[in-house]
PDB file of C-alpha atoms and ligand atoms in Angstrom:
ATOM      1  CA  UNK H   1     -44.423   7.097  -6.528  1.00  0.00           C
ATOM      2  CA  UNK H   2     -44.982   8.393 -10.075  1.00  0.00           C
ATOM      3  CA  UNK H   3     -41.408   9.671 -10.396  1.00  0.00           C
ATOM      4  CA  UNK H   4     -40.152   6.158  -9.561  1.00  0.00           C
ATOM      5  CA  UNK H   5     -42.195   4.792 -12.490  1.00  0.00           C
ATOM      6  CA  UNK H   6     -39.735   6.621 -14.772  1.00  0.00           C
ATOM      7  CA  UNK H   7     -37.043   4.243 -13.556  1.00  0.00           C
ATOM      8  CA  UNK H   8     -39.085   1.074 -14.152  1.00  0.00           C
ATOM      9  CA  UNK H   9     -38.110  -1.289 -16.979  1.00  0.00           C
ATOM     10  CA  UNK H  10     -41.456  -3.113 -16.867  1.00  0.00           C
ATOM     11  CA  UNK H  11     -42.329  -4.613 -20.266  1.00  0.00           C
ATOM     12  CA  UNK H  12     -38.925  -3.794 -21.836  1.00  0.00           C
ATOM     13  CA  UNK H  13     -36.703  -6.273 -23.634  1.00  0.00           C
ATOM     14  CA  UNK H  14     -33.020  -5.883 -22.748  1.00  0.00           C
ATOM     15  CA  UNK H  15     -30.210  -7.519 -24.734  1.00  0.00           C
ATOM     16  CA  UNK H  16     -26.981  -7.531 -22.713  1.00  0.00           C
ATOM     17  CA  UNK H  17     -24.024  -8.962 -24.653  1.00  0.00           C
ATOM     18  CA  UNK H  18     -21.589 -11.345 -22.939  1.00  0.00           C
ATOM     19  CA  UNK H  19     -23.672 -11.438 -19.772  1.00  0.00           C
ATOM     20  CA  UNK H  20     -23.153 -14.950 -18.389  1.00  0.00           C
ATOM     21  CA  UNK H  21     -21.137 -13.489 -15.512  1.00  0.00           C
ATOM     22  CA  UNK H  22     -19.240 -10.354 -14.430  1.00  0.00           C
ATOM     23  CA  UNK H  23     -20.493  -6.820 -15.081  1.00  0.00           C
ATOM     24  CA  UNK H  24     -22.959  -7.911 -17.798  1.00  0.00           C
ATOM     25  CA  UNK H  25     -24.596 -10.411 -15.484  1.00  0.00           C
ATOM     26  CA  UNK H  26     -24.816  -7.853 -12.654  1.00  0.00           C
ATOM     27  CA  UNK H  27     -26.508  -5.320 -14.937  1.00  0.00           C
ATOM     28  CA  UNK H  28     -28.870  -7.900 -16.457  1.00  0.00           C
ATOM     29  CA  UNK H  29     -29.891  -9.158 -13.012  1.00  0.00           C
ATOM     30  CA  UNK H  30     -30.757  -5.598 -11.941  1.00  0.00           C
ATOM     31  CA  UNK H  31     -32.700  -5.023 -15.181  1.00  0.00           C
ATOM     32  CA  UNK H  32     -34.718  -8.186 -14.477  1.00  0.00           C
ATOM     33  CA  UNK H  33     -35.495  -6.898 -10.976  1.00  0.00           C
ATOM     34  CA  UNK H  34     -36.633  -3.614 -12.572  1.00  0.00           C
ATOM     35  CA  UNK H  35     -39.083  -5.562 -14.771  1.00  0.00           C
ATOM     36  CA  UNK H  36     -37.202  -6.235 -18.040  1.00  0.00           C
ATOM     37  CA  UNK H  37     -37.041  -9.484 -20.016  1.00  0.00           C
ATOM     38  CA  UNK H  38     -33.385 -10.486 -20.289  1.00  0.00           C
ATOM     39  CA  UNK H  39     -31.656 -11.712 -23.415  1.00  0.00           C
ATOM     40  CA  UNK H  40     -27.923 -12.461 -23.464  1.00  0.00           C
ATOM     41  CA  UNK H  41     -25.405 -14.257 -25.641  1.00  0.00           C
ATOM     42  CA  UNK H  42     -22.203 -16.227 -25.277  1.00  0.00           C
ATOM     43  CA  UNK H  43     -19.889 -17.843 -27.776  1.00  0.00           C
ATOM     44  CA  UNK H  44     -20.955 -21.494 -27.411  1.00  0.00           C
ATOM     45  CA  UNK H  45     -23.890 -23.636 -26.298  1.00  0.00           C
ATOM     46  CA  UNK H  46     -22.186 -24.871 -23.130  1.00  0.00           C
ATOM     47  CA  UNK H  47     -21.501 -21.319 -21.889  1.00  0.00           C
ATOM     48  CA  UNK H  48     -25.040 -20.195 -22.773  1.00  0.00           C
ATOM     49  CA  UNK H  49     -26.522 -23.152 -20.843  1.00  0.00           C
ATOM     50  CA  UNK H  50     -24.285 -22.328 -17.887  1.00  0.00           C
ATOM     51  CA  UNK H  51     -25.423 -18.688 -18.070  1.00  0.00           C
ATOM     52  CA  UNK H  52     -29.107 -19.689 -18.164  1.00  0.00           C
ATOM     53  CA  UNK H  53     -28.592 -21.801 -15.026  1.00  0.00           C
ATOM     54  CA  UNK H  54     -26.884 -18.875 -13.254  1.00  0.00           C
ATOM     55  CA  UNK H  55     -29.904 -16.664 -14.012  1.00  0.00           C
ATOM     56  CA  UNK H  56     -32.267 -19.464 -12.914  1.00  0.00           C
ATOM     57  CA  UNK H  57     -30.452 -19.676  -9.574  1.00  0.00           C
ATOM     58  CA  UNK H  58     -31.391 -15.990  -9.088  1.00  0.00           C
ATOM     59  CA  UNK H  59     -35.033 -16.718 -10.048  1.00  0.00           C
ATOM     60  CA  UNK H  60     -34.636 -15.076 -13.478  1.00  0.00           C
ATOM     61  CA  UNK H  61     -35.842 -16.622 -16.757  1.00  0.00           C
ATOM     62  CA  UNK H  62     -33.250 -15.338 -19.229  1.00  0.00           C
ATOM     63  CA  UNK H  63     -33.094 -16.114 -22.941  1.00  0.00           C
ATOM     64  CA  UNK H  64     -29.610 -17.100 -24.116  1.00  0.00           C
ATOM     65  CA  UNK H  65     -28.305 -17.158 -27.692  1.00  0.00           C
ATOM     66  CA  UNK H  66     -25.075 -18.583 -29.086  1.00  0.00           C
ATOM     67  CA  UNK H  67     -23.376 -15.687 -30.848  1.00  0.00           C
ATOM     68  CA  UNK H  68     -19.876 -14.279 -31.159  1.00  0.00           C
ATOM     69  CA  UNK H  69     -20.368 -10.515 -31.232  1.00  0.00           C
ATOM     70  CA  UNK H  70     -17.551 -10.070 -33.760  1.00  0.00           C
ATOM     71  CA  UNK H  71     -19.316 -12.249 -36.373  1.00  0.00           C
ATOM     72  CA  UNK H  72     -21.558  -9.845 -38.294  1.00  0.00           C
ATOM     73  CA  UNK H  73     -23.596 -12.529 -40.061  1.00  0.00           C
ATOM     74  CA  UNK H  74     -24.266 -14.379 -36.799  1.00  0.00           C
ATOM     75  CA  UNK H  75     -25.135 -11.127 -34.992  1.00  0.00           C
ATOM     76  CA  UNK H  76     -27.674 -10.192 -37.693  1.00  0.00           C
ATOM     77  CA  UNK H  77     -29.201 -13.683 -37.538  1.00  0.00           C
ATOM     78  CA  UNK H  78     -29.329 -13.564 -33.710  1.00  0.00           C
ATOM     79  CA  UNK H  79     -31.019 -10.148 -33.597  1.00  0.00           C
ATOM     80  CA  UNK H  80     -33.553 -11.362 -36.206  1.00  0.00           C
ATOM     81  CA  UNK H  81     -34.265 -14.430 -34.050  1.00  0.00           C
ATOM     82  CA  UNK H  82     -34.621 -12.341 -30.877  1.00  0.00           C
ATOM     83  CA  UNK H  83     -37.104 -10.047 -32.651  1.00  0.00           C
ATOM     84  CA  UNK H  84     -39.109 -13.060 -33.920  1.00  0.00           C
ATOM     85  CA  UNK H  85     -39.006 -15.145 -30.746  1.00  0.00           C
ATOM     86  CA  UNK H  86     -39.096 -12.493 -27.987  1.00  0.00           C
ATOM     87  CA  UNK H  87     -39.743  -9.093 -29.520  1.00  0.00           C
ATOM     88  CA  UNK H  88     -37.990  -5.919 -30.627  1.00  0.00           C
ATOM     89  CA  UNK H  89     -35.134  -4.949 -28.334  1.00  0.00           C
ATOM     90  CA  UNK H  90     -35.749  -1.787 -26.253  1.00  0.00           C
ATOM     91  CA  UNK H  91     -32.391  -1.758 -24.454  1.00  0.00           C
ATOM     92  CA  UNK H  92     -29.020  -2.868 -25.816  1.00  0.00           C
ATOM     93  CA  UNK H  93     -25.999  -3.068 -23.523  1.00  0.00           C
ATOM     94  CA  UNK H  94     -22.750  -3.555 -25.448  1.00  0.00           C
ATOM     95  CA  UNK H  95     -20.923  -5.244 -22.588  1.00  0.00           C
ATOM     96  CA  UNK H  96     -18.908  -8.138 -24.093  1.00  0.00           C
ATOM     97  CA  UNK H  97     -15.252  -7.232 -23.954  1.00  0.00           C
ATOM     98  CA  UNK H  98     -11.713  -8.547 -23.631  1.00  0.00           C
ATOM     99  CA  UNK H  99      -8.370  -7.134 -22.556  1.00  0.00           C
ATOM    100  CA  UNK H 100      -4.816  -8.155 -23.457  1.00  0.00           C
ATOM    101  CA  UNK H 101      -2.182  -6.682 -21.156  1.00  0.00           C
ATOM    102  CA  UNK H 102       0.967  -6.634 -23.290  1.00  0.00           C
ATOM    103  CA  UNK H 103       3.556  -3.813 -23.584  1.00  0.00           C
ATOM    104  CA  UNK H 104       2.970  -2.126 -26.943  1.00  0.00           C
ATOM    105  CA  UNK H 105       6.396  -2.947 -28.382  1.00  0.00           C
ATOM    106  CA  UNK H 106       5.818  -6.638 -27.658  1.00  0.00           C
ATOM    107  CA  UNK H 107       2.250  -6.725 -28.907  1.00  0.00           C
ATOM    108  CA  UNK H 108       1.515  -8.437 -32.215  1.00  0.00           C
ATOM    109  CA  UNK H 109      -0.726  -6.506 -34.611  1.00  0.00           C
ATOM    110  CA  UNK H 110      -2.961  -9.576 -34.617  1.00  0.00           C
ATOM    111  CA  UNK H 111      -3.550  -9.244 -30.840  1.00  0.00           C
ATOM    112  CA  UNK H 112      -4.193  -5.514 -31.170  1.00  0.00           C
ATOM    113  CA  UNK H 113      -6.785  -6.210 -33.911  1.00  0.00           C
ATOM    114  CA  UNK H 114      -8.521  -8.879 -31.804  1.00  0.00           C
ATOM    115  CA  UNK H 115      -9.090  -6.418 -28.947  1.00  0.00           C
ATOM    116  CA  UNK H 116     -10.352  -3.731 -31.327  1.00  0.00           C
ATOM    117  CA  UNK H 117     -12.604  -6.342 -32.917  1.00  0.00           C
ATOM    118  CA  UNK H 118     -14.361  -7.366 -29.694  1.00  0.00           C
ATOM    119  CA  UNK H 119     -14.315  -4.030 -27.836  1.00  0.00           C
ATOM    120  CA  UNK H 120     -15.012  -1.583 -30.667  1.00  0.00           C
ATOM    121  CA  UNK H 121     -16.059  -3.280 -33.917  1.00  0.00           C
ATOM    122  CA  UNK H 122     -18.574  -5.529 -32.150  1.00  0.00           C
ATOM    123  CA  UNK H 123     -20.548  -2.657 -30.508  1.00  0.00           C
ATOM    124  CA  UNK H 124     -20.761  -1.144 -34.020  1.00  0.00           C
ATOM    125  CA  UNK H 125     -21.965  -4.474 -35.497  1.00  0.00           C
ATOM    126  CA  UNK H 126     -24.515  -5.190 -32.758  1.00  0.00           C
ATOM    127  CA  UNK H 127     -25.842  -1.600 -32.621  1.00  0.00           C
ATOM    128  CA  UNK H 128     -26.203  -1.599 -36.413  1.00  0.00           C
ATOM    129  CA  UNK H 129     -28.310  -4.777 -36.201  1.00  0.00           C
ATOM    130  CA  UNK H 130     -30.517  -3.476 -33.361  1.00  0.00           C
ATOM    131  CA  UNK H 131     -31.143   0.172 -34.355  1.00  0.00           C
ATOM    132  CA  UNK H 132     -33.608  -0.519 -37.239  1.00  0.00           C
ATOM    133  CA  UNK H 133     -35.961  -2.304 -34.790  1.00  0.00           C
ATOM    134  CA  UNK H 134     -35.661   0.590 -32.337  1.00  0.00           C
ATOM    135  CA  UNK H 135     -36.513   3.066 -35.096  1.00  0.00           C
ATOM    136  CA  UNK H 136     -39.599   0.968 -35.951  1.00  0.00           C
ATOM    137  CA  UNK H 137     -40.587   0.821 -32.260  1.00  0.00           C
ATOM    138  CA  UNK H 138     -40.136   4.578 -31.819  1.00  0.00           C
ATOM    139  CA  UNK H 139     -37.575   4.440 -29.032  1.00  0.00           C
ATOM    140  CA  UNK H 140     -34.402   2.723 -27.873  1.00  0.00           C
ATOM    141  CA  UNK H 141     -31.570   2.821 -25.371  1.00  0.00           C
ATOM    142  CA  UNK H 142     -28.013   1.789 -26.192  1.00  0.00           C
ATOM    143  CA  UNK H 143     -25.499   1.605 -23.372  1.00  0.00           C
ATOM    144  CA  UNK H 144     -21.867   1.066 -24.294  1.00  0.00           C
ATOM    145  CA  UNK H 145     -19.636  -0.202 -21.518  1.00  0.00           C
ATOM    146  CA  UNK H 146     -16.661   2.151 -21.663  1.00  0.00           C
ATOM    147  CA  UNK H 147     -13.774   2.278 -19.178  1.00  0.00           C
ATOM    148  CA  UNK H 148     -11.277   4.438 -17.305  1.00  0.00           C
ATOM    149  CA  UNK H 149      -9.274   3.703 -20.443  1.00  0.00           C
ATOM    150  CA  UNK H 150     -11.788   5.767 -22.457  1.00  0.00           C
ATOM    151  CA  UNK H 151      -9.972   8.711 -20.789  1.00  0.00           C
ATOM    152  CA  UNK H 152      -6.637   7.459 -19.450  1.00  0.00           C
ATOM    153  CA  UNK H 153      -3.731   5.383 -20.614  1.00  0.00           C
ATOM    154  CA  UNK H 154      -1.392   3.084 -18.748  1.00  0.00           C
ATOM    155  CA  UNK H 155       1.373   0.584 -19.452  1.00  0.00           C
ATOM    156  CA  UNK H 156       0.324  -2.568 -21.390  1.00  0.00           C
ATOM    157  CA  UNK H 157      -3.214  -1.647 -22.454  1.00  0.00           C
ATOM    158  CA  UNK H 158      -2.700   0.200 -25.773  1.00  0.00           C
ATOM    159  CA  UNK H 159      -5.260  -1.857 -27.703  1.00  0.00           C
ATOM    160  CA  UNK H 160      -7.853  -1.737 -24.928  1.00  0.00           C
ATOM    161  CA  UNK H 161      -7.444   2.035 -24.453  1.00  0.00           C
ATOM    162  CA  UNK H 162      -7.672   2.608 -28.214  1.00  0.00           C
ATOM    163  CA  UNK H 163     -10.848   0.514 -28.350  1.00  0.00           C
ATOM    164  CA  UNK H 164     -12.519   2.066 -25.285  1.00  0.00           C
ATOM    165  CA  UNK H 165     -11.577   5.599 -26.379  1.00  0.00           C
ATOM    166  CA  UNK H 166     -13.092   4.758 -29.774  1.00  0.00           C
ATOM    167  CA  UNK H 167     -16.190   3.361 -28.075  1.00  0.00           C
ATOM    168  CA  UNK H 168     -16.717   6.691 -26.300  1.00  0.00           C
ATOM    169  CA  UNK H 169     -16.717   8.426 -29.703  1.00  0.00           C
ATOM    170  CA  UNK H 170     -18.938   5.741 -31.295  1.00  0.00           C
ATOM    171  CA  UNK H 171     -21.365   6.477 -28.442  1.00  0.00           C
ATOM    172  CA  UNK H 172     -21.425  10.188 -29.272  1.00  0.00           C
ATOM    173  CA  UNK H 173     -21.830   9.431 -32.956  1.00  0.00           C
ATOM    174  CA  UNK H 174     -24.756   7.023 -32.516  1.00  0.00           C
ATOM    175  CA  UNK H 175     -26.409   9.662 -30.307  1.00  0.00           C
ATOM    176  CA  UNK H 176     -25.816  12.275 -33.010  1.00  0.00           C
ATOM    177  CA  UNK H 177     -27.133  10.161 -35.876  1.00  0.00           C
ATOM    178  CA  UNK H 178     -30.121   8.471 -34.253  1.00  0.00           C
ATOM    179  CA  UNK H 179     -31.242  10.878 -31.506  1.00  0.00           C
ATOM    180  CA  UNK H 180     -33.960  12.101 -33.826  1.00  0.00           C
ATOM    181  CA  UNK H 181     -35.569   8.635 -33.660  1.00  0.00           C
ATOM    182  CA  UNK H 182     -35.860   8.865 -29.878  1.00  0.00           C
ATOM    183  CA  UNK H 183     -32.837   6.635 -29.436  1.00  0.00           C
ATOM    184  CA  UNK H 184     -30.455   7.507 -26.622  1.00  0.00           C
ATOM    185  CA  UNK H 185     -26.938   6.091 -26.772  1.00  0.00           C
ATOM    186  CA  UNK H 186     -24.803   6.643 -23.681  1.00  0.00           C
ATOM    187  CA  UNK H 187     -21.682   5.143 -22.209  1.00  0.00           C
ATOM    188  CA  UNK H 188     -21.262   3.663 -18.760  1.00  0.00           C
ATOM    189  CA  UNK H 189     -17.641   3.941 -17.651  1.00  0.00           C
ATOM    190  CA  UNK H 190     -16.812   1.608 -14.764  1.00  0.00           C
ATOM    191  CA  UNK H 191     -13.780   2.255 -12.612  1.00  0.00           C
ATOM    192  CA  UNK H 192     -11.805  -0.753 -11.401  1.00  0.00           C
ATOM    193  CA  UNK H 193     -14.364  -3.479 -10.734  1.00  0.00           C
ATOM    194  CA  UNK H 194     -13.811  -6.889  -9.142  1.00  0.00           C
ATOM    195  CA  UNK H 195     -14.667  -9.383 -11.924  1.00  0.00           C
ATOM    196  CA  UNK H 196     -12.800 -12.264 -13.632  1.00  0.00           C
ATOM    197  CA  UNK H 197     -11.309  -9.664 -16.036  1.00  0.00           C
ATOM    198  CA  UNK H 198      -9.425  -7.917 -13.217  1.00  0.00           C
ATOM    199  CA  UNK H 199      -8.674 -11.045 -11.173  1.00  0.00           C
ATOM    200  CA  UNK H 200      -4.971 -11.123 -12.199  1.00  0.00           C
ATOM    201  CA  UNK H 201      -4.611  -7.554 -10.859  1.00  0.00           C
ATOM    202  CA  UNK H 202      -6.212  -8.260  -7.487  1.00  0.00           C
ATOM    203  CA  UNK H 203      -4.031 -11.126  -6.254  1.00  0.00           C
ATOM    204  CA  UNK H 204      -2.708 -10.908  -2.707  1.00  0.00           C
ATOM    205  CA  UNK H 205       0.484  -8.861  -2.582  1.00  0.00           C
ATOM    206  CA  UNK H 206       0.143  -7.538  -6.148  1.00  0.00           C
ATOM    207  CA  UNK H 207       1.242  -3.866  -5.950  1.00  0.00           C
ATOM    208  CA  UNK H 208      -1.403  -3.013  -8.570  1.00  0.00           C
ATOM    209  CA  UNK H 209      -4.064  -3.929  -6.022  1.00  0.00           C
ATOM    210  CA  UNK H 210      -2.912  -1.343  -3.461  1.00  0.00           C
ATOM    211  CA  UNK H 211      -2.190   1.148  -6.281  1.00  0.00           C
ATOM    212  CA  UNK H 212      -5.842   1.015  -7.386  1.00  0.00           C
ATOM    213  CA  UNK H 213      -7.167   1.329  -3.848  1.00  0.00           C
ATOM    214  CA  UNK H 214      -4.922   4.396  -3.289  1.00  0.00           C
ATOM    215  CA  UNK H 215      -5.981   5.883  -6.653  1.00  0.00           C
ATOM    216  CA  UNK H 216      -9.702   5.492  -5.849  1.00  0.00           C
ATOM    217  CA  UNK H 217     -11.130   8.123  -3.447  1.00  0.00           C
ATOM    218  CA  UNK H 218     -13.678   5.491  -2.345  1.00  0.00           C
ATOM    219  CA  UNK H 219     -10.591   3.458  -1.289  1.00  0.00           C
ATOM    220  CA  UNK H 220     -11.840   0.126  -2.629  1.00  0.00           C
ATOM    221  CA  UNK H 221     -12.469  -1.861  -5.808  1.00  0.00           C
ATOM    222  CA  UNK H 222     -15.940  -1.468  -7.247  1.00  0.00           C
ATOM    223  CA  UNK H 223     -18.433  -4.300  -7.617  1.00  0.00           C
ATOM    224  CA  UNK H 224     -20.853  -5.074 -10.481  1.00  0.00           C
ATOM    225  CA  UNK H 225     -23.638  -3.990  -8.068  1.00  0.00           C
ATOM    226  CA  UNK H 226     -22.111  -0.484  -7.886  1.00  0.00           C
ATOM    227  CA  UNK H 227     -22.971  -0.126 -11.579  1.00  0.00           C
ATOM    228  CA  UNK H 228     -26.595  -1.227 -11.420  1.00  0.00           C
ATOM    229  CA  UNK H 229     -28.300   2.036 -10.353  1.00  0.00           C
ATOM    230  CA  UNK H 230     -26.568   4.092 -13.079  1.00  0.00           C
ATOM    231  CA  UNK H 231     -27.221   1.285 -15.612  1.00  0.00           C
ATOM    232  CA  UNK H 232     -30.946   1.333 -14.771  1.00  0.00           C
ATOM    233  CA  UNK H 233     -31.016   5.137 -15.076  1.00  0.00           C
ATOM    234  CA  UNK H 234     -29.482   4.979 -18.571  1.00  0.00           C
ATOM    235  CA  UNK H 235     -31.937   2.249 -19.666  1.00  0.00           C
ATOM    236  CA  UNK H 236     -35.058   3.896 -18.288  1.00  0.00           C
ATOM    237  CA  UNK H 237     -37.370   6.759 -19.305  1.00  0.00           C
ATOM    238  CA  UNK H 238     -35.662   8.825 -16.575  1.00  0.00           C
ATOM    239  CA  UNK H 239     -32.757   9.441 -18.994  1.00  0.00           C
ATOM    240  CA  UNK H 240     -34.782  10.268 -22.129  1.00  0.00           C
ATOM    241  CA  UNK H 241     -32.975  13.627 -22.640  1.00  0.00           C
ATOM    242  CA  UNK H 242     -29.511  12.274 -21.796  1.00  0.00           C
ATOM    243  CA  UNK H 243     -27.720  11.431 -25.023  1.00  0.00           C
ATOM    244  CA  UNK H 244     -24.079  10.913 -26.013  1.00  0.00           C
ATOM    245  CA  UNK H 245     -22.928  11.137 -22.390  1.00  0.00           C
ATOM    246  CA  UNK H 246     -20.460   8.846 -20.645  1.00  0.00           C
ATOM    247  CA  UNK H 247     -21.440   8.275 -17.036  1.00  0.00           C
ATOM    248  CA  UNK H 248     -18.315   7.274 -15.117  1.00  0.00           C
ATOM    249  CA  UNK H 249     -18.942   5.110 -12.073  1.00  0.00           C
ATOM    250  CA  UNK H 250     -15.441   4.992 -10.680  1.00  0.00           C
ATOM    251  CA  UNK H 251     -15.492   5.815  -6.978  1.00  0.00           C
ATOM    252  CA  UNK H 252     -13.935   9.166  -7.939  1.00  0.00           C
ATOM    253  CA  UNK H 253     -10.815   8.026  -9.857  1.00  0.00           C
ATOM    254  CA  UNK H 254     -11.178  10.551 -12.688  1.00  0.00           C
ATOM    255  CA  UNK H 255     -11.647  13.417 -10.214  1.00  0.00           C
ATOM    256  CA  UNK H 256      -8.482  12.670  -8.256  1.00  0.00           C
ATOM    257  CA  UNK H 257      -4.934  13.842  -8.982  1.00  0.00           C
ATOM    258  CA  UNK H 258      -3.546  11.092  -6.740  1.00  0.00           C
ATOM    259  CA  UNK H 259      -2.121  10.875  -3.230  1.00  0.00           C
ATOM    260  CA  UNK H 260       0.551  13.417  -2.343  1.00  0.00           C
ATOM    261  CA  UNK H 261       3.901  11.918  -1.321  1.00  0.00           C
ATOM    262  CA  UNK H 262       4.277  11.449   2.449  1.00  0.00           C
TER     263      UNK H 262
HETATM  264  P1  NAP S 301     -15.360 -10.447 -17.911  1.00  0.00           P
HETATM  265  O1  NAP S 301     -15.601 -10.853 -16.511  1.00  0.00           O
HETATM  266  O2  NAP S 301     -14.123 -10.920 -18.594  1.00  0.00           O
HETATM  267  O3  NAP S 301     -16.625 -10.769 -18.853  1.00  0.00           O
HETATM  268  C1  NAP S 301     -16.609 -10.453 -20.208  1.00  0.00           C
HETATM  269  C2  NAP S 301     -17.764 -11.097 -20.908  1.00  0.00           C
HETATM  270  O4  NAP S 301     -17.654 -10.838 -22.317  1.00  0.00           O
HETATM  271  C3  NAP S 301     -17.776 -12.608 -20.738  1.00  0.00           C
HETATM  272  O5  NAP S 301     -19.098 -13.032 -20.491  1.00  0.00           O
HETATM  273  C4  NAP S 301     -17.289 -13.100 -22.088  1.00  0.00           C
HETATM  274  O6  NAP S 301     -17.823 -14.346 -22.449  1.00  0.00           O
HETATM  275  C5  NAP S 301     -17.864 -12.044 -23.015  1.00  0.00           C
HETATM  276  N1  NAP S 301     -17.230 -12.036 -24.322  1.00  0.00           N
HETATM  277  C6  NAP S 301     -15.925 -11.811 -24.607  1.00  0.00           C
HETATM  278  N2  NAP S 301     -15.708 -11.925 -25.922  1.00  0.00           N
HETATM  279  C7  NAP S 301     -16.913 -12.205 -26.500  1.00  0.00           C
HETATM  280  C8  NAP S 301     -17.353 -12.403 -27.826  1.00  0.00           C
HETATM  281  N3  NAP S 301     -16.497 -12.339 -28.867  1.00  0.00           N
HETATM  282  N4  NAP S 301     -18.661 -12.688 -28.052  1.00  0.00           N
HETATM  283  C9  NAP S 301     -19.516 -12.762 -27.012  1.00  0.00           C
HETATM  284  N5  NAP S 301     -19.179 -12.570 -25.735  1.00  0.00           N
HETATM  285  C10 NAP S 301     -17.880 -12.304 -25.472  1.00  0.00           C
HETATM  286  O7  NAP S 301     -15.337  -8.875 -17.971  1.00  0.00           O
HETATM  287  P2  NAP S 301     -16.088  -7.784 -17.092  1.00  0.00           P
HETATM  288  O8  NAP S 301     -15.091  -7.268 -16.153  1.00  0.00           O
HETATM  289  O9  NAP S 301     -17.404  -8.287 -16.611  1.00  0.00           O
HETATM  290  O10 NAP S 301     -16.251  -6.701 -18.241  1.00  0.00           O
HETATM  291  C11 NAP S 301     -17.462  -6.473 -18.956  1.00  0.00           C
HETATM  292  C12 NAP S 301     -17.265  -5.212 -19.766  1.00  0.00           C
HETATM  293  O11 NAP S 301     -16.936  -4.136 -18.894  1.00  0.00           O
HETATM  294  C13 NAP S 301     -16.116  -5.300 -20.766  1.00  0.00           C
HETATM  295  O12 NAP S 301     -16.446  -4.572 -21.922  1.00  0.00           O
HETATM  296  C14 NAP S 301     -14.967  -4.647 -20.027  1.00  0.00           C
HETATM  297  O13 NAP S 301     -13.996  -4.147 -20.884  1.00  0.00           O
HETATM  298  C15 NAP S 301     -15.707  -3.553 -19.297  1.00  0.00           C
HETATM  299  N6  NAP S 301     -15.037  -2.986 -18.120  1.00  0.00           N
HETATM  300  C16 NAP S 301     -14.587  -3.779 -17.104  1.00  0.00           C
HETATM  301  C17 NAP S 301     -14.022  -3.177 -15.989  1.00  0.00           C
HETATM  302  C18 NAP S 301     -13.514  -3.948 -14.811  1.00  0.00           C
HETATM  303  O14 NAP S 301     -12.802  -3.351 -13.982  1.00  0.00           O
HETATM  304  N7  NAP S 301     -13.836  -5.230 -14.652  1.00  0.00           N
HETATM  305  C19 NAP S 301     -13.916  -1.801 -15.923  1.00  0.00           C
HETATM  306  C20 NAP S 301     -14.352  -1.037 -17.001  1.00  0.00           C
HETATM  307  C21 NAP S 301     -14.918  -1.643 -18.090  1.00  0.00           C
HETATM  308  P3  NAP S 301     -17.080 -15.786 -22.205  1.00  0.00           P
HETATM  309  O15 NAP S 301     -18.004 -16.516 -21.297  1.00  0.00           O
HETATM  310  O16 NAP S 301     -17.029 -16.426 -23.545  1.00  0.00           O
HETATM  311  O17 NAP S 301     -15.731 -15.524 -21.618  1.00  0.00           O
HETATM  312  C1  GCO S 302      -6.400  -2.702 -16.576  1.00  0.00           C
HETATM  313  C2  GCO S 302      -7.830  -3.016 -16.295  1.00  0.00           C
HETATM  314  C3  GCO S 302      -8.799  -2.068 -16.906  1.00  0.00           C
HETATM  315  C4  GCO S 302     -10.117  -2.125 -16.232  1.00  0.00           C
HETATM  316  C5  GCO S 302     -11.152  -1.138 -16.578  1.00  0.00           C
HETATM  317  C6  GCO S 302     -10.912   0.198 -15.966  1.00  0.00           C
HETATM  318  O1  GCO S 302      -5.648  -3.614 -16.864  1.00  0.00           O
HETATM  319  O2  GCO S 302      -6.025  -1.520 -16.432  1.00  0.00           O
HETATM  320  O3  GCO S 302      -8.210  -4.311 -16.595  1.00  0.00           O
HETATM  321  O4  GCO S 302      -8.498  -1.423 -17.966  1.00  0.00           O
HETATM  322  O5  GCO S 302     -10.624  -3.391 -16.290  1.00  0.00           O
HETATM  323  O6  GCO S 302     -11.520  -1.124 -17.914  1.00  0.00           O
HETATM  324  O7  GCO S 302     -12.012   0.991 -16.112  1.00  0.00           O
END
């Protein structure tokens, strides 16, 4: 029993960005089950209220804040309010993210910047706001949601791959700079997961759908629930000497060279 206590999140405050639905919601729900108080954000009041109701339907009292993670001033104000109203954050999950699937030669620099802004600059901005509280508290866990595109490229996702590759290195750098304060910063790298973000890829008859299933040794798309055990591990005392690591939860994609031709 005592070893299982290392995996408990009892008494911890977890801030999961962009967690009204999808992977963020799945992780936050599991954190609540493991004992944590859940804080999340979304970009407007209506979406936050909707998110709160979704948590309520699962029997979870979550605290929602209106905040665009790319707006540094708003992020600083939100983290200050969370610390005042709920307490110092123990666990930060930089989950909010977007993708734009556009061939590089057709992509406007403005679109490229937008993806970098949400997927890379925002984890920097939010971590920067949260780390001082963690230093004061004497511990902290930061989990950056990376991707297969932290390691691999493919057609149309140049901005996303650049951002997620950068996020892997931001993870290692935060670990390097703040490990001495008992802060662990790790990445969680999902494979291809069934969420609204990947919905356009999973439509009936879309060859990308069967391509992903063939490329995944587990032979299926992942679900947000597949990520919850690893996400709890990285947020809990059980991972206190794991720092700067990216834990890929991909059904084996990165291990696999691909199916040999028939
Ligand atoms: P999703 O279903 O599209 O959800 C993304 C969330 O991010 C939404 O709640 C969205 O809020 C929020 N968000 C976007 N921009 C924001 C901003 N500027 N400020 C605040 N919140 C913002 O995506 P997902 O599939 O759950 O992905 C979650 C994370 O995992 C992302 O970082 C994604 O890149 C990563 N990931 C996904 C997969 C996959 O296969 N699905 C695999 C690897 C990594 P709104 O309500 O405003 O839309
Ligand atoms: C794509 C996908 C992704 C995944 C994910 C893989 O178009 O290739 O949307 O990049 O969502 O990040 O790990």
